[in-house]
Amino acid sequence: MNTDIDLSDVQGNILRGYRFPDVRHYALSVTDVAGGKQLLTALVDGHGDLYPLATAEEWSDDKPDACVNLAITAPGLTALGVPDDMLKQFPASFRAGAAQQAVDSAASSDFGRNGVGLGDIGESAPVNWVVGGPSNPEIHLLVSIWSDETSAPARDRIEAALLAVCAANGVKERSRHTGHTFANNHVHFGFRDGVSQPQVAGRPGNRIADMQPDVPTGDFLLGKGYRNSYGGNFIEGIPGELAGNGTYAVFRILEQDVQAFDALIERTGRRFGIDPELVAAKLVGRWRSGESLAMRPNEPRLFAPARLPDGQPNLAPDKVDMSKPFTPVDEAELNEFDYAPTYDHPMQYDDADGLRCPLGAHMRRLNPRGGTAAGIQHNHRIIRRGVPYGPEHRPGDPDDREERGLLGIFICGDIANQFEFLQMMWANDDVGTPGVLGTRDPIIGWQPPEGGTFRLPTGDNRGDVVISDLPRLVTTRGALYCFMPGIAGVKWLAGR
Amino acid sequence: MGLPALSDAHASLDPTGTVAGQWRGDTVLPGAWDGFSAALEGQVQNSINLYLPLKNPAQAMSLVATLKEAGQQAHEALASLRTVASARFVMEPTGSALWVMTVFDGDMGSYLMDFVGVLADVFDAILVYIDGAPPLPVREHAQAYVDFVIRQSKPGGVHSAMPDITVMEALRLAGRPGR
């Protein structure tokens, strides 16, 4: 473990996932500077049933039953008394905020050749958001309670204590966003999630098997001592007492159209004579089990067969057809692959043409690993802490017209170079890697009204299967650009 | 959009008749370039025409020597990015300014930090000669460097004979996909 990181000063969900199934995010507005500072003090020290902010320190005994975290928007820093000249030291993207960046990026040719910028246009435009948009109340703080299924009473007590402190100090709850993880870490599209996370240099815990190198600490933590991928540090001129051991978190509410995904893989499978489960895997880059196509190009081995006798995709171990041989894959193995041979792994299959994993597949676009991609290799990584919201939908279930999706927290040391780059250049643009011209990310990308394009190389005499009726599967319903201060930073804000 | 008369464009571009160091790019070449581009709509190539006025034209040859020394490093660094189709350094005959002209795939703002990652040392060596340069070293002041490049980059899209073929695609077609 790298002892250069003061883990007691880093909020807990940055360097490791809690693996709690429940989350509640509270979007709050400060109406009085002193009251806001009182809330920060309560969050740092704990207050009655309100747990103090969780840190990255290793849990000494048992895992706690809940953890609390705090993120602050740029208007939130102002509302807490941070002067303008200090706020100006923060990066322009953060200061502009999610809604403004969505609008500006779509309007400027500097953001993506395709002219959609972050992709938050049409139904995804900020004007339609439920939080963070121009028609929503200004949000200053995002407090999150992550908890175990068995600890609902604790979570409810923490919530009651939090809301009581807010009420006593003029902090208004503007909206609440509740999520719950499904069995085996699956999300609504039916895929195991959270498989691949950057291995941050100096993070606590064991290193998970991964053919990618560790990511420099400075890509995720602010501080003069933390070098980023460019040889500098992202804290630049921001005072260390405020920003040290902090980072940025992009909160996004992403509605997922599962029925449209189901219909897409079914009709594509029928049209081209391909198993719909293979179509699904090709679009995402992994099987629903989490196994990469780079490792298992023909069928998954974790949950065999891909479809159960009733035609439903096989999602859970308890539905495995035990009459068929299968070998469970340890979670630690799910990340040990690459798309090309490297000096460290020279025997890796070279999938330069995307015969195993299409070049435009969602997870390959957003993390091309050792494969060919524009710019510095293994760059633009983000940490994802997503939890589904809405009722669970299993593939093939009838359309219940319920809203469902993902409450995403995307953590990075620089919003422009990490989150926005991925969203604009690799998801919604088409020059990040060979073979994707004229296409966008099939899962999270914006798609034109006539339908988007996806190329699925077959490696046989059929050439590429070209899917040309991709619907937009993910709609942005809200977003906030936040700063996640270190514990000392919260104290500094509370005490100014 | 039709191309403007090239004679007009050249008249604006040519600083003939100006005194060394007088033409500052940001003051003498105003709206004449607005809307001008030789690029096709939708082509993958973009360009940076970076105008770097020297603090003192007497240092021009010293800067040229620095560029020669950094040439191989710059070549390897740009090649590693796999986005840059061509790049060149052009010194004004008067020694008043250096132009760094780059043709690359995609959008300028999105890949500028990559230049910091692989070319910071080269830019440190160049920028000590430049009037109005951002604080150095570049790695420690990356945002100021990015802002400076955007500010100093003059418009003028580049024509490409292969408007839909990226550097990566071209290398792949040539059988040299690299990493």
XYZ file of C-alpha atoms in Angstrom:
675
model
C 0.000 0.000 0.000
C 1.237 3.452 -0.839
C 1.354 5.347 2.448
C 1.686 8.636 0.583
C -2.087 8.884 0.526
C -3.618 9.991 3.817
C -6.559 7.617 3.628
C -8.207 9.244 6.628
C -8.536 12.428 4.568
C -10.049 10.836 1.443
C -13.775 10.197 1.207
C -14.468 6.512 1.225
C -16.152 5.766 -2.080
C -13.391 7.263 -4.210
C -10.689 4.645 -3.976
C -12.935 1.660 -3.297
C -16.525 0.691 -3.841
C -18.537 0.019 -0.720
C -20.492 -2.766 -2.414
C -23.578 -1.694 -0.553
C -26.748 -2.518 -2.461
C -28.724 0.576 -1.434
C -28.068 4.236 -2.010
C -29.993 7.407 -1.356
C -28.762 10.659 -2.822
C -30.131 13.892 -1.321
C -29.897 17.014 -3.467
C -29.777 19.965 -1.086
C -29.750 23.763 -1.232
C -28.088 25.989 1.337
C -30.046 29.135 2.175
C -27.700 30.515 4.785
C -23.903 30.334 4.876
C -23.735 29.691 8.606
C -26.385 26.998 8.368
C -24.537 25.303 5.554
C -21.386 25.254 7.604
C -23.281 23.725 10.522
C -24.330 20.875 8.255
C -20.736 20.364 7.131
C -19.607 20.240 10.752
C -22.268 17.641 11.510
C -21.146 15.601 8.519
C -17.498 15.679 9.535
C -17.997 14.965 13.212
C -21.209 12.993 13.140
C -24.288 14.253 14.889
C -26.541 11.903 16.830
C -27.538 9.158 14.408
C -25.848 10.937 11.490
C -22.664 9.042 10.744
C -19.519 11.068 10.061
C -18.312 11.075 6.470
C -16.796 7.729 5.571
C -13.114 7.742 4.691
C -10.847 5.470 2.673
C -9.268 4.024 5.804
C -9.485 0.273 5.956
C -12.277 -1.025 8.132
C -10.708 -2.297 11.318
C -13.428 -4.681 12.380
C -16.651 -5.449 10.632
C -17.855 -3.557 7.626
C -20.092 -0.685 8.749
C -23.801 -0.943 8.002
C -23.841 2.386 6.169
C -21.533 5.087 4.843
C -22.170 8.774 4.199
C -20.506 10.942 1.563
C -20.646 14.569 0.490
C -20.199 16.339 -2.836
C -20.507 20.079 -3.494
C -21.431 21.924 -6.698
C -19.748 25.143 -7.809
C -22.763 27.233 -6.699
C -22.551 25.247 -3.477
C -19.010 26.468 -2.841
C -20.264 30.013 -3.327
C -23.193 29.359 -1.012
C -20.711 28.169 1.607
C -18.766 31.395 1.391
C -15.936 30.515 -0.983
C -14.934 33.806 -2.624
C -15.033 34.258 -6.386
C -11.275 34.597 -6.796
C -10.812 31.194 -5.175
C -13.649 29.617 -7.131
C -12.001 30.823 -10.341
C -9.078 28.538 -9.602
C -11.342 25.545 -10.204
C -11.538 24.181 -13.765
C -13.935 25.885 -16.151
C -16.037 22.751 -16.732
C -16.761 22.338 -13.041
C -17.616 25.994 -12.631
C -19.913 25.986 -15.652
C -21.779 22.948 -14.364
C -23.390 19.997 -16.081
C -26.316 21.799 -17.686
C -24.249 24.641 -19.133
C -21.624 22.252 -20.461
C -24.333 20.138 -22.070
C -25.688 23.165 -23.926
C -22.312 24.698 -24.797
C -20.799 21.433 -25.973
C -23.661 20.788 -28.370
C -23.473 24.310 -29.740
C -19.726 24.472 -30.340
C -17.718 22.810 -33.057
C -14.891 22.527 -30.534
C -16.746 19.686 -28.897
C -17.086 16.695 -31.131
C -17.335 16.473 -34.888
C -20.800 15.045 -34.637
C -22.120 18.237 -33.157
C -23.881 16.674 -30.211
C -21.202 17.407 -27.614
C -21.969 15.501 -24.465
C -25.057 14.061 -26.139
C -27.452 15.798 -23.767
C -29.784 17.063 -26.482
C -33.375 16.309 -27.410
C -35.054 14.331 -24.640
C -31.747 14.431 -22.752
C -31.487 18.216 -22.837
C -31.090 19.958 -19.477
C -34.462 21.644 -19.897
C -36.020 18.196 -19.385
C -33.949 17.231 -16.351
C -35.376 16.524 -12.914
C -32.254 17.812 -11.167
C -29.493 20.161 -12.262
C -31.440 21.677 -15.151
C -32.433 25.302 -15.715
C -35.978 24.675 -14.526
C -34.860 22.913 -11.336
C -33.817 24.517 -8.031
C -30.119 25.310 -7.743
C -28.407 22.415 -5.991
C -25.492 23.022 -3.641
C -24.825 19.730 -1.928
C -25.277 16.074 -2.746
C -25.249 13.894 0.359
C -25.288 10.155 -0.221
C -26.122 7.358 2.197
C -24.920 3.960 1.063
C -26.241 1.047 3.078
C -26.693 -2.667 3.393
C -30.040 -4.333 2.730
C -30.114 -5.549 6.280
C -29.455 -2.113 7.706
C -32.578 -0.289 6.623
C -33.285 0.826 10.199
C -29.797 2.319 10.466
C -30.207 4.017 7.102
C -33.556 5.436 8.130
C -32.109 6.776 11.365
C -29.213 8.353 9.503
C -31.655 9.883 7.056
C -33.828 11.265 9.827
C -30.798 12.756 11.564
C -29.503 14.258 8.312
C -32.822 15.854 7.457
C -33.189 17.171 11.002
C -29.795 18.888 10.792
C -30.777 20.288 7.411
C -34.089 21.594 8.699
C -32.439 23.206 11.716
C -29.932 25.018 9.519
C -31.965 26.225 6.584
C -30.741 23.540 4.209
C -33.577 22.478 1.911
C -33.995 19.036 0.429
C -34.824 19.592 -3.264
C -34.940 16.005 -4.474
C -34.111 12.490 -3.390
C -32.834 9.739 -5.655
C -32.982 6.158 -4.468
C -31.210 3.190 -6.005
C -30.911 -0.494 -5.338
C -28.508 -3.058 -6.740
C -29.906 -6.288 -8.175
C -28.680 -9.815 -7.599
C -25.148 -10.527 -8.784
C -24.531 -6.849 -9.454
C -26.676 -6.822 -12.569
C -28.168 -3.615 -13.914
C -31.336 -3.083 -15.934
C -29.951 -4.062 -19.312
C -29.202 -7.407 -17.701
C -25.431 -7.101 -17.511
C -23.172 -7.552 -14.552
C -21.846 -4.093 -13.731
C -18.893 -2.560 -11.969
C -16.541 -5.195 -13.302
C -13.807 -2.925 -14.565
C -12.528 -0.088 -12.407
C -9.215 1.739 -12.635
C -6.562 0.444 -10.257
C -5.458 3.696 -8.707
C -1.823 3.738 -7.643
C -1.628 3.731 -3.862
C -5.203 2.625 -3.277
C -5.855 0.386 -0.295
C -6.721 -3.257 -0.660
C -5.506 -5.988 -2.938
C -4.778 -5.436 -6.584
C -7.361 -7.077 -8.807
C -5.971 -8.975 -11.774
C -5.953 -6.559 -14.686
C -3.752 -6.311 -17.780
C -3.927 -2.532 -17.616
C -1.324 -0.608 -15.648
C -2.202 1.238 -12.467
C -3.587 4.712 -13.059
C -1.546 7.569 -11.570
C -2.991 8.760 -8.272
C -3.229 12.295 -9.632
C -5.859 11.225 -12.148
C -8.226 10.773 -9.216
C -6.947 12.788 -6.266
C -6.072 16.471 -6.096
C -2.813 17.401 -4.427
C 0.600 18.715 -5.320
C 2.107 15.340 -4.511
C -0.191 13.406 -6.835
C 1.084 13.198 -10.407
C -1.477 12.713 -13.147
C -1.144 11.019 -16.538
C 0.264 14.219 -18.023
C 3.083 14.594 -15.520
C 1.474 17.450 -13.609
C -1.357 17.616 -11.120
C -4.921 18.726 -11.485
C -5.024 20.820 -8.339
C -2.970 23.556 -10.065
C -3.867 26.861 -8.353
C -6.670 25.685 -6.059
C -5.682 26.139 -2.392
C -4.560 22.836 -0.946
C -6.431 23.374 2.308
C -9.684 23.272 0.332
C -8.918 20.804 -2.430
C -6.238 18.490 -1.040
C -7.300 14.846 -1.254
C -10.455 15.919 -3.019
C -11.712 14.932 -6.432
C -14.646 15.545 -8.751
C -17.836 13.545 -9.040
C -20.299 13.756 -11.898
C -23.750 12.695 -10.773
C -26.008 11.561 -13.598
C -29.480 10.089 -13.686
C -29.559 7.885 -16.765
C -32.884 6.431 -17.822
C -32.454 3.126 -19.626
C -34.867 1.863 -22.252
C -34.665 -1.856 -21.613
C -37.571 -2.715 -23.882
C -35.843 -0.993 -26.770
C -32.655 -2.929 -26.043
C -34.530 -6.228 -25.904
C -36.300 -5.440 -29.169
C -33.034 -4.404 -30.818
C -31.199 -7.626 -30.056
C -34.200 -9.766 -30.976
C -34.825 -8.176 -34.383
C -31.106 -7.994 -35.170
C -30.732 -11.638 -34.257
C -33.662 -12.605 -36.498
C -32.496 -10.465 -39.386
C -28.919 -11.688 -39.480
C -29.299 -15.160 -38.014
C -27.321 -14.411 -34.871
C -28.169 -15.462 -31.324
C -29.681 -12.353 -29.694
C -27.448 -12.936 -26.692
C -24.420 -12.677 -28.960
C -25.813 -9.455 -30.431
C -26.205 -8.102 -26.897
C -22.658 -9.103 -26.018
C -21.274 -7.537 -29.205
C -23.012 -4.223 -28.457
C -21.674 -4.091 -24.918
C -18.375 -5.947 -25.267
C -19.156 -8.392 -22.480
C -21.577 -11.198 -21.927
C -24.255 -10.548 -19.384
C -22.149 -12.567 -16.954
C -19.429 -9.930 -17.109
C -17.047 -12.048 -19.168
C -15.334 -10.124 -21.928
C -15.692 -11.135 -25.563
C -11.926 -10.776 -25.726
C -11.676 -13.735 -23.350
C -14.762 -15.678 -24.356
C -15.657 -14.765 -27.944
C -18.157 -17.558 -28.594
C -20.090 -18.125 -25.396
C -19.856 -17.276 -21.728
C -18.767 -19.985 -19.371
C -19.896 -18.481 -16.087
C -23.579 -19.002 -16.636
C -24.228 -21.697 -19.203
C -26.209 -21.835 -21.357
C -26.802 -18.241 -22.431
C -30.547 -18.941 -22.568
C -32.673 -20.974 -20.246
C -35.179 -23.539 -21.517
C -37.952 -20.941 -21.290
C -36.017 -18.683 -23.651
C -35.036 -16.202 -20.987
C -31.423 -15.050 -20.846
C -29.581 -16.817 -18.103
C -28.623 -14.195 -15.558
C -28.150 -15.824 -12.212
C -26.142 -18.744 -10.880
C -29.242 -20.288 -9.394
C -30.666 -20.613 -12.889
C -27.667 -22.397 -14.321
C -28.565 -25.563 -16.116
C -26.538 -27.935 -13.999
C -26.869 -30.678 -16.587
C -24.452 -28.704 -18.772
C -20.817 -28.333 -17.876
C -19.738 -24.914 -16.778
C -16.847 -23.425 -14.902
C -17.537 -20.508 -12.628
C -15.321 -17.576 -13.350
C -13.873 -15.825 -10.376
C -14.686 -12.130 -10.393
C -10.988 -11.443 -10.212
C -10.560 -13.018 -13.640
C -13.075 -10.807 -15.392
C -10.628 -7.992 -15.988
C -7.592 -9.922 -17.064
C -7.736 -9.393 -20.802
C -6.691 -7.021 -23.525
C -7.573 -6.307 -27.140
C -3.999 -6.527 -28.382
C -0.668 -8.061 -27.452
C 1.474 -5.811 -25.295
C 5.038 -6.022 -24.018
C 3.709 -7.343 -20.727
C 1.287 -9.764 -22.379
C 2.771 -10.647 -25.762
C 0.645 -13.747 -26.264
C -2.653 -11.904 -26.037
C -4.897 -12.359 -29.081
C -4.680 -9.382 -31.445
C -8.272 -8.288 -31.994
C -7.334 -5.289 -34.139
C -10.243 -5.931 -36.514
C -12.789 -6.389 -33.766
C -13.617 -9.955 -34.701
C -14.033 -10.868 -31.055
C -15.060 -7.539 -29.567
C -16.273 -4.980 -32.111
C -14.241 -1.784 -32.191
C -17.416 0.180 -31.516
C -18.648 -1.921 -28.573
C -19.559 0.170 -25.548
C -16.855 -1.000 -23.185
C -14.134 -1.051 -25.860
C -14.919 2.491 -26.958
C -14.766 3.814 -23.410
C -11.688 1.835 -22.421
C -9.702 0.668 -25.439
C -6.986 -0.757 -23.181
C -3.952 -1.818 -25.225
C -5.871 -1.646 -28.499
C -5.401 1.115 -31.023
C -6.869 4.414 -29.882
C -6.197 8.085 -30.335
C -3.940 9.826 -27.877
C -2.037 8.636 -24.845
C -2.688 4.992 -24.111
C -4.639 3.884 -21.019
C -5.820 7.430 -20.508
C -9.156 9.101 -19.673
C -10.150 6.552 -17.037
C -13.018 7.183 -14.614
C -14.243 5.425 -11.497
C -17.893 4.412 -11.730
C -20.173 4.050 -8.721
C -23.498 3.311 -10.347
C -26.612 1.827 -8.785
C -29.857 1.021 -10.644
C -33.078 2.826 -9.855
C -36.615 1.833 -10.631
C -38.181 -1.620 -10.584
C -36.087 -4.471 -11.879
C -36.753 -5.478 -15.440
C -35.636 -8.843 -16.714
C -35.103 -9.379 -20.407
C -38.381 -10.407 -22.018
C -40.551 -8.876 -19.315
C -43.529 -6.946 -20.708
C -43.350 -3.175 -20.948
C -44.613 -1.854 -17.604
C -43.938 1.781 -18.615
C -42.039 2.309 -15.368
C -39.014 4.583 -15.431
C -35.801 2.768 -14.640
C -32.147 3.461 -15.079
C -28.897 4.143 -13.333
C -27.867 6.623 -10.667
C -24.300 7.153 -11.730
C -21.443 8.738 -9.821
C -18.459 9.176 -12.121
C -15.298 10.107 -10.252
C -12.278 11.771 -11.845
C -9.544 14.293 -11.135
C -10.503 16.441 -14.109
C -14.028 16.529 -15.491
C -12.995 17.868 -18.912
C -10.227 15.389 -19.566
C -11.927 12.355 -18.156
C -15.732 12.340 -17.943
C -16.389 14.892 -20.697
C -13.721 13.453 -22.964
C -15.266 9.994 -22.734
C -18.768 11.291 -23.263
C -17.943 13.622 -26.141
C -15.062 12.013 -27.965
C -15.306 8.302 -27.394
C -19.050 7.842 -26.901
C -20.497 10.478 -29.221
C -17.698 11.070 -31.727
C -16.179 8.709 -34.238
C -12.431 9.171 -34.581
C -11.225 7.717 -31.288
C -10.366 4.375 -32.809
C -10.322 2.921 -36.333
C -13.494 1.448 -37.744
C -16.079 3.602 -35.970
C -16.511 6.463 -38.418
C -20.145 7.512 -38.650
C -21.126 5.643 -35.493
C -21.606 6.361 -31.804
C -21.543 4.292 -28.649
C -24.440 1.831 -29.052
C -25.441 1.950 -25.387
C -24.868 5.466 -24.041
C -24.424 7.402 -27.274
C -26.838 9.830 -28.850
C -28.401 8.356 -31.988
C -29.954 10.184 -34.939
C -33.730 9.949 -35.353
C -33.372 7.618 -38.340
C -31.329 5.224 -36.199
C -27.653 4.869 -35.439
C -25.144 2.496 -36.971
C -23.117 -0.313 -35.445
C -20.678 -2.558 -37.288
C -20.280 -6.127 -36.192
C -17.389 -7.832 -37.997
C -18.072 -11.498 -38.640
C -14.715 -12.627 -39.973
C -16.450 -14.735 -42.603
C -17.555 -14.055 -46.139
C -20.508 -11.990 -44.948
C -18.212 -9.108 -44.113
C -19.495 -6.742 -41.469
C -23.025 -7.086 -40.207
C -24.215 -3.482 -40.178
C -26.973 -2.626 -37.738
C -28.485 0.645 -38.902
C -31.501 1.113 -36.670
C -29.943 1.722 -33.257
C -32.367 3.603 -31.038
C -31.186 5.883 -28.280
C -31.117 3.569 -25.278
C -30.062 5.941 -22.499
C -31.647 9.310 -21.745
C -30.119 11.782 -19.332
C -32.667 12.811 -16.700
C -30.446 14.942 -14.539
C -26.832 15.790 -13.806
C -24.625 17.686 -11.394
C -20.919 18.464 -11.558
C -19.594 18.174 -8.023
C -16.399 18.564 -6.064
C -15.767 15.931 -3.393
C -13.504 17.559 -0.820
C -11.213 15.678 1.493
C -12.171 15.563 5.150
C -9.780 18.409 5.943
C -11.312 20.375 3.089
C -14.800 19.949 4.574
C -13.490 21.113 7.944
C -11.831 24.081 6.278
C -15.067 25.016 4.562
C -17.006 24.624 7.803
C -14.564 26.729 9.773
C -13.961 29.639 7.446
C -19.721 27.042 -48.107
C -17.710 28.287 -51.056
C -14.080 29.199 -50.736
C -13.254 32.925 -50.663
C -11.088 34.248 -53.431
C -7.620 32.975 -52.695
C -6.128 36.278 -53.705
C -8.039 37.952 -50.889
C -6.993 35.323 -48.419
C -3.354 35.599 -49.401
C -3.491 39.343 -49.169
C -4.595 39.010 -45.583
C -2.097 36.285 -44.763
C 0.947 37.916 -46.254
C 2.566 40.256 -43.749
C 4.782 41.806 -46.379
C 5.429 45.397 -45.585
C 5.111 45.041 -41.846
C 8.040 45.766 -39.600
C 9.535 42.798 -37.802
C 7.657 42.156 -34.573
C 4.837 44.518 -35.475
C 2.388 41.958 -36.806
C 0.911 40.304 -33.744
C -1.661 38.147 -35.445
C -4.247 38.964 -32.865
C -4.322 42.618 -33.793
C -3.621 42.889 -37.490
C -5.476 39.846 -38.788
C -9.000 40.519 -37.579
C -12.193 39.285 -39.139
C -10.640 38.598 -42.519
C -10.374 34.932 -41.586
C -13.800 34.569 -40.049
C -15.609 31.737 -41.718
C -12.678 30.856 -43.948
C -11.830 27.198 -44.177
C -10.365 24.962 -46.813
C -11.779 21.970 -44.981
C -14.660 19.896 -46.217
C -17.625 19.679 -43.913
C -17.435 16.500 -41.915
C -13.814 15.709 -42.670
C -11.928 14.060 -39.849
C -8.884 16.334 -40.094
C -8.594 19.523 -38.131
C -5.724 21.950 -37.801
C -3.918 24.109 -35.303
C -2.127 27.146 -36.667
C -0.323 28.298 -33.573
C 1.124 31.793 -33.783
C 4.016 32.352 -31.401
C 5.526 35.854 -31.485
C 9.115 35.964 -30.322
C 10.161 38.194 -27.469
C 13.098 39.292 -29.576
C 13.697 38.421 -33.253
C 17.401 38.369 -32.487
C 16.775 35.053 -30.748
C 15.234 33.425 -33.804
C 18.297 31.405 -34.745
C 18.710 30.245 -31.182
C 15.111 29.022 -31.246
C 15.721 27.265 -34.553
C 18.681 25.488 -32.974
C 16.423 24.427 -30.106
C 13.880 23.086 -32.560
C 16.519 21.094 -34.410
C 17.665 19.595 -31.148
C 14.109 18.671 -30.175
C 13.161 17.379 -33.617
C 13.511 13.664 -33.001
C 11.787 13.851 -29.604
C 8.916 15.788 -31.136
C 8.626 13.296 -33.973
C 8.436 10.309 -31.644
C 6.021 12.054 -29.304
C 3.622 13.050 -32.077
C 3.800 9.602 -33.638
C 2.853 8.024 -30.319
C -0.437 9.928 -30.251
C -1.651 8.470 -33.538
C -3.826 11.527 -34.148
C -1.360 13.849 -35.854
C -1.162 13.610 -39.645
C 1.470 16.292 -40.045
C 3.207 19.017 -38.081
C 5.691 21.650 -39.006
C 7.498 24.601 -37.536
C 7.722 27.675 -39.736
C 9.773 30.701 -38.762
C 8.735 34.064 -40.073
C 11.479 35.299 -42.438
C 11.836 38.339 -40.218
C 12.314 36.204 -37.139
C 9.319 37.871 -35.532
C 7.276 34.757 -34.902
C 7.209 30.998 -35.057
C 4.231 29.149 -36.494
C 3.492 25.640 -35.281
C 1.062 24.103 -37.751
C -0.473 20.754 -37.048
C -3.016 18.650 -38.900
C -4.716 16.133 -36.665
C -7.866 14.046 -36.278
C -10.750 15.187 -34.144
C -11.137 18.309 -32.099
C -8.463 20.594 -30.810
C -9.562 21.069 -27.237
C -10.018 17.399 -26.558
C -6.489 16.326 -27.391
C -4.466 19.324 -26.223
C -3.753 17.665 -22.901
C -2.155 14.811 -24.805
C 0.372 17.302 -26.140
C 1.111 18.222 -22.546
C 1.645 14.566 -21.791
C 4.174 13.893 -24.532
C 5.502 17.284 -25.640
C 5.707 19.365 -22.476
C 9.528 19.411 -22.525
C 9.603 20.564 -26.132
C 7.103 23.328 -25.462
C 9.045 24.378 -22.366
C 12.089 24.808 -24.587
C 10.150 26.792 -27.187
C 8.029 28.968 -24.944
C 10.936 30.615 -23.135
C 11.456 32.549 -26.382
C 7.807 33.514 -26.793
C 6.197 36.802 -25.905
C 3.144 36.340 -23.706
C 3.934 32.683 -23.001
C 2.014 30.930 -20.226
C 3.782 30.160 -16.956
C 6.291 27.332 -17.207
C 6.880 24.462 -16.886
C 3.921 23.400 -18.967
C 3.262 20.262 -16.910
C 2.750 22.321 -13.772
C 0.506 24.833 -15.544
C -1.328 22.643 -18.006
C -4.562 24.595 -17.991
C -2.767 27.878 -18.657
C -0.956 26.184 -21.551
C -4.216 24.893 -23.016
C -5.811 28.333 -22.708
C -2.751 29.887 -24.372
C -2.828 27.491 -27.322
C -6.525 28.075 -27.896
C -5.956 31.832 -27.708
C -3.002 31.821 -30.078
C -4.390 29.358 -32.605
C -5.500 31.082 -35.779
C -8.355 29.724 -37.867
C -8.066 28.283 -41.335
C -9.256 24.713 -41.866
C -7.020 22.435 -43.857
C -7.898 20.698 -47.100
C -7.492 16.942 -47.028
C -7.390 14.545 -49.941
C -8.598 11.839 -47.542
C -11.332 13.551 -45.565
C -12.719 10.349 -44.086
C -9.528 8.500 -43.216
C -7.974 9.054 -39.825
C -4.279 8.627 -39.097
C -5.037 5.369 -37.332
C -7.074 4.112 -40.265
C -4.336 5.095 -42.723
C -1.707 3.286 -40.697
C -3.914 0.252 -40.520
C -4.471 0.274 -44.271
C -0.733 0.615 -44.715
C -0.153 -2.430 -42.553
C 1.480 -0.442 -39.761
C -1.200 -0.353 -37.078
C 1.384 -0.058 -34.311
C 0.462 -0.756 -30.756
